[in-house]
Short mmCIF file of C-alpha atoms in Angstrom, two decimals:
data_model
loop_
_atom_site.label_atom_id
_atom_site.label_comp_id
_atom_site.label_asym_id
_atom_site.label_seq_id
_atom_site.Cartn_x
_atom_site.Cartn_y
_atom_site.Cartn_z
CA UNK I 543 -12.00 15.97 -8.54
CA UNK I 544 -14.89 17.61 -10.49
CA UNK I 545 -16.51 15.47 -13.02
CA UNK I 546 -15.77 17.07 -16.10
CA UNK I 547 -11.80 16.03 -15.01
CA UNK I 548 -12.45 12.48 -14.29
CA UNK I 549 -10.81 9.80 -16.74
CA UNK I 550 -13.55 6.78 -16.19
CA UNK I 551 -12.54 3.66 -16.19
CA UNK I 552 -9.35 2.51 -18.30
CA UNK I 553 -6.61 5.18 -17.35
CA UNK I 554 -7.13 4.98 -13.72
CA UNK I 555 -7.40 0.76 -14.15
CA UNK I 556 -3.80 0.83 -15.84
CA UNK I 557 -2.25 3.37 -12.99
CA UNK I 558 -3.12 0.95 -10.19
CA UNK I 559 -2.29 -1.74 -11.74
CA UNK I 560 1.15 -0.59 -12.62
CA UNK I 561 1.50 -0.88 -8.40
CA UNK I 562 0.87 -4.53 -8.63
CA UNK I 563 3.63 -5.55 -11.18
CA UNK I 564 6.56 -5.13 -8.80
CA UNK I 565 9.23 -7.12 -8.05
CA UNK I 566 8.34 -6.82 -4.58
CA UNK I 567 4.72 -8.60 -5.34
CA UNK I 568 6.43 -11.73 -6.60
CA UNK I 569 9.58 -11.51 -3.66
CA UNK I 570 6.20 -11.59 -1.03
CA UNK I 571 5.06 -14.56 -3.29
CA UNK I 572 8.12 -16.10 -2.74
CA UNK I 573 8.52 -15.90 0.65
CA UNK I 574 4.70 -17.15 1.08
CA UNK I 575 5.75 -20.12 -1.23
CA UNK I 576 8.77 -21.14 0.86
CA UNK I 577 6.82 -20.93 4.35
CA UNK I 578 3.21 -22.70 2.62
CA UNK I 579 4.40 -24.97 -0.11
CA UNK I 580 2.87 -24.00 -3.71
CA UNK I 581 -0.55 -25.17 -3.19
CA UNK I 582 -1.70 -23.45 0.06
CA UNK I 583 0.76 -20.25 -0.60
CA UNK I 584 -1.46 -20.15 -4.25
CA UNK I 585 -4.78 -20.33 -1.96
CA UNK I 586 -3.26 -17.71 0.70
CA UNK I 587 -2.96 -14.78 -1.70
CA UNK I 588 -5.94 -15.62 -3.83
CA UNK I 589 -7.79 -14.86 -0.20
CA UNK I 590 -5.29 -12.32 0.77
CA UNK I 591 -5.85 -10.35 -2.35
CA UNK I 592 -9.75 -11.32 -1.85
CA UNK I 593 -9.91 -9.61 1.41
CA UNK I 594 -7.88 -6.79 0.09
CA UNK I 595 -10.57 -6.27 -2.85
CA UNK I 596 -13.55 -5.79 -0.67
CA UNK I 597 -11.66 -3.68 1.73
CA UNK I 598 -10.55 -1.20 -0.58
CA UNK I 599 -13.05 -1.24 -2.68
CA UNK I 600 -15.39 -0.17 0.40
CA UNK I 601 -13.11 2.49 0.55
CA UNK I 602 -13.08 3.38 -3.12
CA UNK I 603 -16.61 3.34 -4.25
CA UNK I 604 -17.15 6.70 -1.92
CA UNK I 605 -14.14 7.87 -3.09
CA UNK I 606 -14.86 7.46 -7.21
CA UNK I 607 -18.33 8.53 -6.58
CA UNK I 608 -17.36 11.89 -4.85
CA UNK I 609 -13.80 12.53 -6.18
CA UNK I 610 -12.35 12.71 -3.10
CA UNK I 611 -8.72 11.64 -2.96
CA UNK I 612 -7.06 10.20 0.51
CA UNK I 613 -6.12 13.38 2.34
CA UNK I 614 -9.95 15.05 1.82
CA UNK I 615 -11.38 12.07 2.61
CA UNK I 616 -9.95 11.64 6.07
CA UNK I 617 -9.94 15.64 6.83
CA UNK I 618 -13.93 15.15 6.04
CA UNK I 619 -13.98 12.34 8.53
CA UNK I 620 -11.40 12.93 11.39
CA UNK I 621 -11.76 16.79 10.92
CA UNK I 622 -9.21 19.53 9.77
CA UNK I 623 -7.05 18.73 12.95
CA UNK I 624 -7.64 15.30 13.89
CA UNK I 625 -6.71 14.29 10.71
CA UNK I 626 -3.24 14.85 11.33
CA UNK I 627 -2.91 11.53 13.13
CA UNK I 628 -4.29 9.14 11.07
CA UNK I 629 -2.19 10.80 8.30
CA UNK I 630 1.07 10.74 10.38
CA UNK I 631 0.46 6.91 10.88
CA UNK I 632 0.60 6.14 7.52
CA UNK I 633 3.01 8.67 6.54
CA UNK I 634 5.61 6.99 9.27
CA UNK I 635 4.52 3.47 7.90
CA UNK I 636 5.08 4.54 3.56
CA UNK I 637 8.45 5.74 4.89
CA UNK I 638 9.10 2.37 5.97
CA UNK I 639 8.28 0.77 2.88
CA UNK I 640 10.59 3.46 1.06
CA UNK I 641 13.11 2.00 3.44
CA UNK I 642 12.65 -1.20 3.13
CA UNK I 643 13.25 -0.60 -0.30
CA UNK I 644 16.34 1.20 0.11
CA UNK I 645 17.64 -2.01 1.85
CA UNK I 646 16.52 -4.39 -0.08
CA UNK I 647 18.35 -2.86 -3.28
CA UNK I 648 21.48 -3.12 -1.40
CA UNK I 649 20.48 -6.58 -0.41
CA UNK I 650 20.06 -7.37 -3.96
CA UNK I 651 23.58 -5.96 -5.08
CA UNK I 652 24.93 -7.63 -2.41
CA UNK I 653 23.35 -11.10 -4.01
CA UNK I 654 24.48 -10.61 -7.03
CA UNK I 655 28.15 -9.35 -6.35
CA UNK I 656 28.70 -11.61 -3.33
CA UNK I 657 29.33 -8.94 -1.13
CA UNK I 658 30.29 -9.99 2.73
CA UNK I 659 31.16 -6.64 3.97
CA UNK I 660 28.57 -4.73 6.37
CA UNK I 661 29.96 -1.68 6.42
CA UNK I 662 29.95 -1.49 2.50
CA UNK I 663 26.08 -2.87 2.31
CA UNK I 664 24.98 0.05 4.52
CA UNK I 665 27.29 2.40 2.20
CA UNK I 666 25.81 1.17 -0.48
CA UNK I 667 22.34 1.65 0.92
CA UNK I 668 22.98 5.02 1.61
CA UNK I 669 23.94 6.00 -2.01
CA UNK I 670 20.48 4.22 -3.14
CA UNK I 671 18.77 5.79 -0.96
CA UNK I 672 19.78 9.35 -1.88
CA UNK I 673 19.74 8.40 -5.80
CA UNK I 674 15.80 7.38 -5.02
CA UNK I 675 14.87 10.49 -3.06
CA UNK I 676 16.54 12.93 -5.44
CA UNK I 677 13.38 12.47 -8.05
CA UNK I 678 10.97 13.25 -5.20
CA UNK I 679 13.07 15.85 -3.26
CA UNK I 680 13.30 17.97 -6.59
CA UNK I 681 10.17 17.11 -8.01
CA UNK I 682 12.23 15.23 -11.20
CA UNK I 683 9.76 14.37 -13.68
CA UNK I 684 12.15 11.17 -13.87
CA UNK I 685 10.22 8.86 -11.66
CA UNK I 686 7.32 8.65 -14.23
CA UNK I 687 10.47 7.66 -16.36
CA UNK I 688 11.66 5.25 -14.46
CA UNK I 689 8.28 3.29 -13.92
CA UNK I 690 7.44 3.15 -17.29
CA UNK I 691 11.12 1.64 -18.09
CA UNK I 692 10.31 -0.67 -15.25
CA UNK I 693 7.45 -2.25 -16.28
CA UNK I 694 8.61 -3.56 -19.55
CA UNK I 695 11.22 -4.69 -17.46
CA UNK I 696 9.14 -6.94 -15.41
CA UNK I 697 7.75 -8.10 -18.27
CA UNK I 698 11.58 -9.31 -19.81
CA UNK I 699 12.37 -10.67 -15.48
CA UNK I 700 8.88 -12.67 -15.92
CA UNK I 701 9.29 -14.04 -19.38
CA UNK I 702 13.12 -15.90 -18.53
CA UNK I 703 12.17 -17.31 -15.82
CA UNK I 704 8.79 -18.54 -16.96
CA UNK I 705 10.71 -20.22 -20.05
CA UNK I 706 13.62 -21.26 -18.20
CA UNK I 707 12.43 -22.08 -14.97
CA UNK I 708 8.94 -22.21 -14.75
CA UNK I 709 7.45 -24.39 -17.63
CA UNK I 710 10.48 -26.78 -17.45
CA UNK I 711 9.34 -27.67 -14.24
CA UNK I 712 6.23 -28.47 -15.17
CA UNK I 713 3.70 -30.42 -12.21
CA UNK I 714 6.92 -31.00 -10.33
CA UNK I 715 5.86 -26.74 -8.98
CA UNK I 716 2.86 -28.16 -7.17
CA UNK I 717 4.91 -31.07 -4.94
CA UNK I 718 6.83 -28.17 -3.14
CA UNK I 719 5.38 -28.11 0.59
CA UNK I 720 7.44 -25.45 1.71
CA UNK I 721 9.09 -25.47 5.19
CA UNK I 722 6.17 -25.60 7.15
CA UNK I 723 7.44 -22.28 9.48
CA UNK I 724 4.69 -20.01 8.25
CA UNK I 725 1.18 -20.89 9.48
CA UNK I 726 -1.54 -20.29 6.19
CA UNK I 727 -3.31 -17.27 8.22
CA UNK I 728 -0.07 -15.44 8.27
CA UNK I 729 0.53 -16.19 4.54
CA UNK I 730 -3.09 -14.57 3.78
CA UNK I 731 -2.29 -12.02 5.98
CA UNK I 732 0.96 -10.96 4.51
CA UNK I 733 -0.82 -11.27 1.10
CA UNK I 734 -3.33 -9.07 1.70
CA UNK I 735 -0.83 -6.47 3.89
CA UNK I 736 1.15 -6.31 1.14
CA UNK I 737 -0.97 -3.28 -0.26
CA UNK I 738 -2.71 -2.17 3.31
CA UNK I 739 -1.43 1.09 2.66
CA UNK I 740 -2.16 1.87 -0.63
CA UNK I 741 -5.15 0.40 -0.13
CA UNK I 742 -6.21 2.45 2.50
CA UNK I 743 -5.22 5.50 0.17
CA UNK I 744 -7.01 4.13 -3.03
CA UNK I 745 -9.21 7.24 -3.37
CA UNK I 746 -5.95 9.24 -4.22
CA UNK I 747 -6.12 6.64 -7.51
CA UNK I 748 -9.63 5.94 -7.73
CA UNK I 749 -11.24 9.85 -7.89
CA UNK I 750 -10.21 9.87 -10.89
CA UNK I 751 -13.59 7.44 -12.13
CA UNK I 752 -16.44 8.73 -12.87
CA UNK I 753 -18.55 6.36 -10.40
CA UNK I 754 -18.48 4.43 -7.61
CA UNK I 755 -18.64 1.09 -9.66
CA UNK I 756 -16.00 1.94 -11.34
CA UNK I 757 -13.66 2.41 -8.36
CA UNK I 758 -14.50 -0.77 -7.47
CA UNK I 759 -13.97 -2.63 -11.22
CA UNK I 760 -10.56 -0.69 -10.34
CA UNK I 761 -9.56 -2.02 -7.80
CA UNK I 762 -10.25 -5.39 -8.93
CA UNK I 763 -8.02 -4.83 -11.81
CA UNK I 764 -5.61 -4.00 -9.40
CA UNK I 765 -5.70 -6.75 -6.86
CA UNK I 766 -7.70 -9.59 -8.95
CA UNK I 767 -6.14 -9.19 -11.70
CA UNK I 768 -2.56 -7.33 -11.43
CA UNK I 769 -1.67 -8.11 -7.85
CA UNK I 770 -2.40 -11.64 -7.02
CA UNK I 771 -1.39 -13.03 -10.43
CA UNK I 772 2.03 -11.68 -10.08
CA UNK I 773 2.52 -12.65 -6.50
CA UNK I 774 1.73 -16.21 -7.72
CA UNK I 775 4.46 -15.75 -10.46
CA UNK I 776 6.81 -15.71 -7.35
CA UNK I 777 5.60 -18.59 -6.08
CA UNK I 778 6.33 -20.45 -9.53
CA UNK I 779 9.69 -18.81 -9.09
CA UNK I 780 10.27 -19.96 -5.78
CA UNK I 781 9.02 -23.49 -6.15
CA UNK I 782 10.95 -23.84 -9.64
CA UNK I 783 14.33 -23.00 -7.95
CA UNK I 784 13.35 -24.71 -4.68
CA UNK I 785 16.13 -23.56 -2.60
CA UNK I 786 14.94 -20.93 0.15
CA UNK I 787 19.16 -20.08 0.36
CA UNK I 788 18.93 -18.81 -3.29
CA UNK I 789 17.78 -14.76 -2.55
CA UNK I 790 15.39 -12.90 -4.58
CA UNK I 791 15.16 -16.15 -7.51
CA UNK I 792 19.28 -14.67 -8.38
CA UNK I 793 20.20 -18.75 -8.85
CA UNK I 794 22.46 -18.05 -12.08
CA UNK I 795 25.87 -18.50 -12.02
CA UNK I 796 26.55 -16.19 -14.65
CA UNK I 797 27.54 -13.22 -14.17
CA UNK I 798 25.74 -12.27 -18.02
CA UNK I 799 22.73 -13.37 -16.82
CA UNK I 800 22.34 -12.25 -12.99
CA UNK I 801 23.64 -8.75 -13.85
CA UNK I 802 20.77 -7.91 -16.07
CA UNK I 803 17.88 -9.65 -13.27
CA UNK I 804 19.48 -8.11 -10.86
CA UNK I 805 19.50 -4.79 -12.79
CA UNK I 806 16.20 -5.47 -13.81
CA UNK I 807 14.84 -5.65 -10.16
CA UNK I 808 16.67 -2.90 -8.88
CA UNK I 809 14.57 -0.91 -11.83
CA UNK I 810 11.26 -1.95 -10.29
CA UNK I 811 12.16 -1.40 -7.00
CA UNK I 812 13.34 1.98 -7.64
CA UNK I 813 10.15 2.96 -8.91
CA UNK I 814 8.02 1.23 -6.29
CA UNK I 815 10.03 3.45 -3.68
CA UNK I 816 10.10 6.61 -5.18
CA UNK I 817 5.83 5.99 -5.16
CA UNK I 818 6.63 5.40 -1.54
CA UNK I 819 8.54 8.62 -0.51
CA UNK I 820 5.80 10.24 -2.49
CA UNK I 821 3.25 9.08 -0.52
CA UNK I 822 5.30 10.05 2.47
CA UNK I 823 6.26 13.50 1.97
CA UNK I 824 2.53 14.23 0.96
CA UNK I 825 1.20 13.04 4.33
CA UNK I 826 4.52 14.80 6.42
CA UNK I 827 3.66 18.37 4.27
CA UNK I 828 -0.22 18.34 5.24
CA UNK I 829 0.29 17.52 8.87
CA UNK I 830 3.70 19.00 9.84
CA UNK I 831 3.83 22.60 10.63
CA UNK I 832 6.21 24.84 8.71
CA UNK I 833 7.61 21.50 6.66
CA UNK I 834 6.91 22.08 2.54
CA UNK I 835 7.31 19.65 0.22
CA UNK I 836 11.23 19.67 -0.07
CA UNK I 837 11.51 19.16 3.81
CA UNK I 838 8.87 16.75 4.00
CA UNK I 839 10.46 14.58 1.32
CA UNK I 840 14.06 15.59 3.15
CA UNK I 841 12.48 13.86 6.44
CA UNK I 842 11.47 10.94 4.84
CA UNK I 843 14.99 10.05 2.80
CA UNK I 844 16.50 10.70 6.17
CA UNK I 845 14.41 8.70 8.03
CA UNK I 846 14.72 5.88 5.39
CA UNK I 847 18.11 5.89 5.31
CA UNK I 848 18.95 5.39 9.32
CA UNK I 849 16.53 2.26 9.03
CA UNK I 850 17.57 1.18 5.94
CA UNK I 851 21.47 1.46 7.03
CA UNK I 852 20.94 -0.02 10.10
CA UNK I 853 18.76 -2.89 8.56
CA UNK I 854 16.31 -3.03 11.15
CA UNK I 855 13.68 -3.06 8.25
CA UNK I 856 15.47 -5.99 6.33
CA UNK I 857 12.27 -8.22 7.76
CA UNK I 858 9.50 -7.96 5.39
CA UNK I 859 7.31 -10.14 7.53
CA UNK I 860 7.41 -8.07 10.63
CA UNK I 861 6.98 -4.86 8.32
CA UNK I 862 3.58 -6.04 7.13
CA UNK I 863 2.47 -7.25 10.02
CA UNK I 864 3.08 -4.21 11.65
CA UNK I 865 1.45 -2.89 8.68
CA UNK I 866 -1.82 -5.08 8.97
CA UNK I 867 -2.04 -3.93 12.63
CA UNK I 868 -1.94 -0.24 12.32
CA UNK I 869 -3.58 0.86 8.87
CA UNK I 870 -6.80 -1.37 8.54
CA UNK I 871 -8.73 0.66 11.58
CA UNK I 872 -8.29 3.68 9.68
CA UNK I 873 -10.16 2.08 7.03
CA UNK I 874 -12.67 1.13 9.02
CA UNK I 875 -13.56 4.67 10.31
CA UNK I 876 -13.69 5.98 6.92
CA UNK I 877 -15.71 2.83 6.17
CA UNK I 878 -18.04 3.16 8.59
CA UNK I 879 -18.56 6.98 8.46
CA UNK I 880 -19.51 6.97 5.24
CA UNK I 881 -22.09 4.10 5.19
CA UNK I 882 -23.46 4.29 8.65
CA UNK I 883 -23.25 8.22 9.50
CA UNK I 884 -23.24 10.08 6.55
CA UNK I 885 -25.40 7.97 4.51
CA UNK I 886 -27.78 10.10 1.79
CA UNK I 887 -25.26 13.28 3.07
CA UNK I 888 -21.65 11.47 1.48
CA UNK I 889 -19.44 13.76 0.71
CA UNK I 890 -21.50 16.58 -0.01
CA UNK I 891 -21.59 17.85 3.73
CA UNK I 892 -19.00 18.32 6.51
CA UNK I 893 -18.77 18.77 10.06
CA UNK I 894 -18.44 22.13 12.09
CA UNK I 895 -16.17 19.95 14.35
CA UNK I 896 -12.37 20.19 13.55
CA UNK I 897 -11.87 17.27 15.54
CA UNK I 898 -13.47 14.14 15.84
CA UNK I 899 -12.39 11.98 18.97
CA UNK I 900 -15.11 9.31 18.23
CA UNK I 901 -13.09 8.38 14.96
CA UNK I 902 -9.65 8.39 16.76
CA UNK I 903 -10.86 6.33 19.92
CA UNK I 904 -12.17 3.85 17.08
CA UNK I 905 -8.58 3.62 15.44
CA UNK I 906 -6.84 3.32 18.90
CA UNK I 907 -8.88 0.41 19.77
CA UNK I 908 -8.95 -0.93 16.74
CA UNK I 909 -5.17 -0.94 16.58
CA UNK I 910 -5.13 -2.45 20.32
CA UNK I 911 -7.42 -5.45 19.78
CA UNK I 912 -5.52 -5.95 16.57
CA UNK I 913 -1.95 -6.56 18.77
CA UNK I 914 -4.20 -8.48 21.24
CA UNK I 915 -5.96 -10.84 19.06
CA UNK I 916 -2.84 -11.07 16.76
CA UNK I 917 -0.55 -12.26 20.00
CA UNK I 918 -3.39 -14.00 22.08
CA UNK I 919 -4.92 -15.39 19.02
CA UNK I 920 -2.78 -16.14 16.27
CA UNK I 921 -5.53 -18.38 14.21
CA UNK I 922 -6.92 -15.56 13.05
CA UNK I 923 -6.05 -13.37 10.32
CA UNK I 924 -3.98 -10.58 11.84
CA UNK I 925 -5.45 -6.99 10.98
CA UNK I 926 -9.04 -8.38 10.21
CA UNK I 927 -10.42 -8.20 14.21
CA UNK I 928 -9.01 -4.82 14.23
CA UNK I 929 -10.81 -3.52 11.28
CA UNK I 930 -14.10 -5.25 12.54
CA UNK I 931 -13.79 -3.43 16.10
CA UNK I 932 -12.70 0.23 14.18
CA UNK I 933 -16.02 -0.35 12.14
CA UNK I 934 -18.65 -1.25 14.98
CA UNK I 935 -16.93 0.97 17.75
CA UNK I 936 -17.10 4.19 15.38
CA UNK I 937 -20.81 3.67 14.40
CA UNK I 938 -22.16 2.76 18.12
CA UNK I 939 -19.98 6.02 19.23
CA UNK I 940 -21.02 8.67 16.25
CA UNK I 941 -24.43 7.38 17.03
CA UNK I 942 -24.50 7.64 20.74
CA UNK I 943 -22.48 10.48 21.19
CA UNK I 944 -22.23 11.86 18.03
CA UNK I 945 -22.06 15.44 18.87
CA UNK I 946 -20.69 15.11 22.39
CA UNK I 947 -17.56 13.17 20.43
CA UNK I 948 -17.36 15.49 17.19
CA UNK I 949 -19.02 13.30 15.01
CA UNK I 950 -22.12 14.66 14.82
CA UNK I 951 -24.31 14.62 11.47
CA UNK I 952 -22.79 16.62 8.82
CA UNK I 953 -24.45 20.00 7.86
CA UNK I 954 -22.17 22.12 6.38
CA UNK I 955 -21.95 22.25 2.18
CA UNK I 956 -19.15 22.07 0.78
CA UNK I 957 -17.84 21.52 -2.96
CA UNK I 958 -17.68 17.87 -3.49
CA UNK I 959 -19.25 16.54 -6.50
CA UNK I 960 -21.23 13.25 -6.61
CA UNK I 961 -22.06 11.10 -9.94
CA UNK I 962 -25.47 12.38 -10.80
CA UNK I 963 -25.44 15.45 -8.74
CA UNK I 964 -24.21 18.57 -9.55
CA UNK I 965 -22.25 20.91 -7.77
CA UNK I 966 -23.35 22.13 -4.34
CA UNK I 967 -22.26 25.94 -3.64
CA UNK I 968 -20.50 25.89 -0.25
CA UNK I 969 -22.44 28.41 1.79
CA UNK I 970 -19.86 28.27 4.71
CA UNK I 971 -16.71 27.67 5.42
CA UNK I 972 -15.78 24.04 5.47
CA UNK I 973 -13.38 22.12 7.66
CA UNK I 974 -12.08 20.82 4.21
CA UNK I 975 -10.63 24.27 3.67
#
């Protein structure tokens, strides 16, 4: 993004944190609450969403200081072809978030309507599913439409039960100890997994700055400020109601009442998907041969809807485990690259390699002592060891075997433009290209 199109500071603060006032934030905050109890599910996010600050915002200050959304970023790092996997990974994993989403909208009717039938839960699923992809496959302008209905919404879901719930409860919140089946490292883990992703992809939010600072004030809008607040909501919610049988807070009787939250959370979740199957088609259309948009966002919906039919996905703790495991090493690369290779270069220079192996042996093992440390070891907080090992691994291998590896020092110009540089003339052509 060239300077003279960057926003600063307040429109890019107010996109991102749009993402963290969903209903699925204060659902995650629920289920934390019900596992932890109020106090240490309150202390789990607050570090989850800690963690998730200085990762991403390690990742974004690069990103707001160049202009350089997701996809450039990692073509610049992983080259013009080995990019493809690192994209493909979390292409495959937004497309399970767009399923989960799918499914858990049917869940929710299902709540609400009492609905015992299988068959007519994954029919149901199936008709969200295609209503949510429809915006995306045809480029609708509808799902701005729908988020900025859904927020307000939020705001309505948040306001009853804070009056009717929450502040009628009063200190009695803070004696809830949970059911004790959720260690606290998970519940930071699942905290701070709960944006992994988008995390990762920040730049494609953050570019939009005009510096690397403000990336990072940003993202702690985003995560410090948006995120974590809201998944504490849900764990007033949860410990107000204090009945893990009662699904997503629905604990009305009414039919007056739980047809509007129930509407209400459908909203939210509509939009939050749609974001996902966004994300999704973009990745499938840059790495996929012969696949445009329209079949890339095809893929995804189908995709979606198998695992969203089949409810394989219904578990949102596996998902973001599986999440925690697999994204963070991509992070690290780009992390690392950027502060220990490129250094004074940034942005402003590329590689002549289209591929470099030294970045995708770092993610693989990475990923690997991730699933070891995360079954072996289960004290620690799953998807930290593996971002640790992506980090160090990529920086001892671009410096030993830098050019061996493709990851040799960049050289090549190309059109990225830095706060307080100006605008380099490419004078070759770039892997970026």
């Amino acid at each position: 993004m060239p300077m003279a199109g960057r926003l600063g500071f307040k429109q890019p603060a107010w996109v991102w944190s749009g993402f963290g006032i969903a209903f699925i934030c204060a659902v995650i905050g629920g289920t934390i609450q019900q596992g932890l109890g109020t106090v240490d599910a309150i202390l789990a996010i607050v570090l989850g969403n800690a963690i998730l600050f200085v990762y991403a915002s390690a990742l974004g200050y690069a990103s707001g200081k160049w202009g350089m959304n997701f996809p450039l970023t990692v073509r610049a790092v992983f080259g013009g072809r080995g990019s493809v996997i690192p994209v493909l990974i979390l292409a495959g994993l937004v497309t399970g978030w767009f399923s989960f989403h799918v499914w858990l909208t049917a869940d929710i009717v299902k709540a609400a309507f009492t609905i015992e039938s299988g068959i007519a839960v994954a029919l149901i699923a199936l008709g969200v599913g295609i209503l949510y992809a429809v915006p995306v496959i045809f480029g609708i302008k509808s799902m701005a439409l729908v988020r900025q209905i859904a927020i307000p919404a939020m705001v309505i879901f948040v306001a009853y039960y804070l009056f009717t719930k929450v502040i009628p409860a009063g200190a009695a919140l803070f004696e809830s100890s949970g059911t004790g089946d959720m260690s606290f490292v998970t519940g930071v883990g699942l905290a701070w997994a709960t944006f992994a992703v988008s995390g990762t992809m920040t730049g494609d939010i953050v570019r939009y700055t005009r510096t690397g600072g403000q990336a990072i004030g940003v993202t702690g809008v985003a995560f410090l400020l948006s995120n974590a607040p809201f998944m504490i909501l849900g764990v007033f919610f949860a410990a107000a109601i204090d009945d893990p049988t009662v699904p997503y807070f629905l604990d009305s009787d009414s039919m007056r009442v739980l047809i509007p939250l129930a509407a209400i959370a459908i909203l939210s979740t509509w939009s939050t998907a749609d974001a996902c199957l966004y994300n999704a088609a973009m990745g499938f259309s840059n790495s996929l041969p012969n696949f445009n948009w329209r079949r890339a966002a095809i893929l995804g919906m189908v995709i979606g809807l198998a695992l969203a039919m089949s409810g394989v996905i219904a578990n949102v703790t596996n998902l973001l485990i599986t999440i925690g495991l697999i994204v963070p090493p991509v992070g690290g690369v780009i992390i690392s690259d950027y502060f220990f290779v490129r250094r004074n270069h940034g942005f402003g220079m590329d590689r002549t390699s289209s591929t470099n192996l030294a970045a995708i042996i770092a993610v693989i093992l990475g990923i690997g002592t991730g699933i070891y440390m995360y079954f072996g070891f289960p004290t620690f907080i799953f998807g930290i060891p593996g971002i640790a090992v992506s980090l160090v691994s990529y920086a001892l291998l671009a410096k030993g075997f830098g050019s061996t590896l493709g990851a040799e020092e960049p050289t090549v110009p190309n059109t990225a433009e830095a706060e307080g540089m100006t605008k380099t003339a490419a004078t070759k052509p770039s892997v970026l290209s």
